[in-house]
């Protein structure tokens, strides 16, 4: 079964770009949104990053979601991450056709995305570095897809979507690189055309009548032999978002959350929780519990990444930014 994921960047007012170059960069590497925006100049600040997560099987018999939360990526990667400030990595992998694909990617994500891709080794967050990050992450997704094909313990019918956030910081710039491998639903016109041009079809919103997404890792029983263009792809796309001191938090969740909850409902719940107890872990649990009460039919996984400190103060009503 297919899966979706959405990313909400909680804002107090509209941000003119969805791509992240700036003093405090929030980079979103989304594997299915094709927009690039120019850099903007914003007052520098250092985000106070902390996170929490929660997952539940929900009404399903089995859990196919996986997630990873690393609040100090530098400690795991050593010399590959030479930033003076901590770096962070988060990911939600919404599996389908069994848990194998999502579990494999989660277990091997650091090796696939960083060690095996010649991740740029520099302490400067400039254009060349950001291009290198995008290139290595793109390569990492393709490596992960091929690795799933080679691993005999992963069923060819097992696949996963992917949504990852990579937070990088230096003295001058901060960036969050978010990677989404599933906002390309078969119902999108450009995706339908791409699929049909490659010999596939969309039936009742499903790719080849089977899968509810057109991008995923794994699912090799639906992909053509290596080197051949296929209607189902693992090629990621990237976006950039400017993070300012007015941005409060990021919600990364699987479709078990967003099938029953609007972005504004999620924003309101998380924001109230953070103001009450400043515990992103509890907020993540509350969000999952609220989704269960709303009668979701899927597994539930959510990660909340906070960008501001508890004493951020009162601000105007928040408007969610969907990616």
mmCIF file of C-alpha atoms in Angstrom, residues 50-55 270 273-274 277-288 302-306:
data_model
loop_
_atom_site.group_PDB
_atom_site.id
_atom_site.type_symbol
_atom_site.label_atom_id
_atom_site.label_comp_id
_atom_site.label_asym_id
_atom_site.label_seq_id
_atom_site.Cartn_x
_atom_site.Cartn_y
_atom_site.Cartn_z
ATOM 1 C CA UNK A 50 15.444 20.081 19.834
ATOM 2 C CA UNK A 51 13.127 17.302 18.757
ATOM 3 C CA UNK A 52 10.679 14.614 19.772
ATOM 4 C CA UNK A 53 8.950 11.721 18.035
ATOM 5 C CA UNK A 54 6.249 9.126 18.508
ATOM 6 C CA UNK A 55 4.968 6.172 16.494
ATOM 7 C CA UNK A 270 1.702 21.256 18.780
ATOM 8 C CA UNK A 273 1.582 21.821 23.811
ATOM 9 C CA UNK A 274 4.961 23.512 23.467
ATOM 10 C CA UNK A 277 5.170 22.074 28.692
ATOM 11 C CA UNK A 278 7.842 22.661 25.996
ATOM 12 C CA UNK A 279 8.172 18.930 25.348
ATOM 13 C CA UNK A 280 8.263 18.013 21.621
ATOM 14 C CA UNK A 281 8.160 14.315 22.530
ATOM 15 C CA UNK A 282 4.854 14.776 24.351
ATOM 16 C CA UNK A 283 3.543 16.917 21.485
ATOM 17 C CA UNK A 284 4.369 14.144 19.027
ATOM 18 C CA UNK A 285 2.503 11.632 21.190
ATOM 19 C CA UNK A 286 -0.487 13.952 21.518
ATOM 20 C CA UNK A 287 -0.583 14.401 17.745
ATOM 21 C CA UNK A 288 -0.611 10.640 17.185
ATOM 22 C CA UNK A 302 5.524 11.909 13.549
ATOM 23 C CA UNK A 303 8.670 13.880 14.358
ATOM 24 C CA UNK A 304 8.572 17.424 15.709
ATOM 25 C CA UNK A 305 11.662 19.599 15.348
ATOM 26 C CA UNK A 306 11.645 22.851 17.331
#
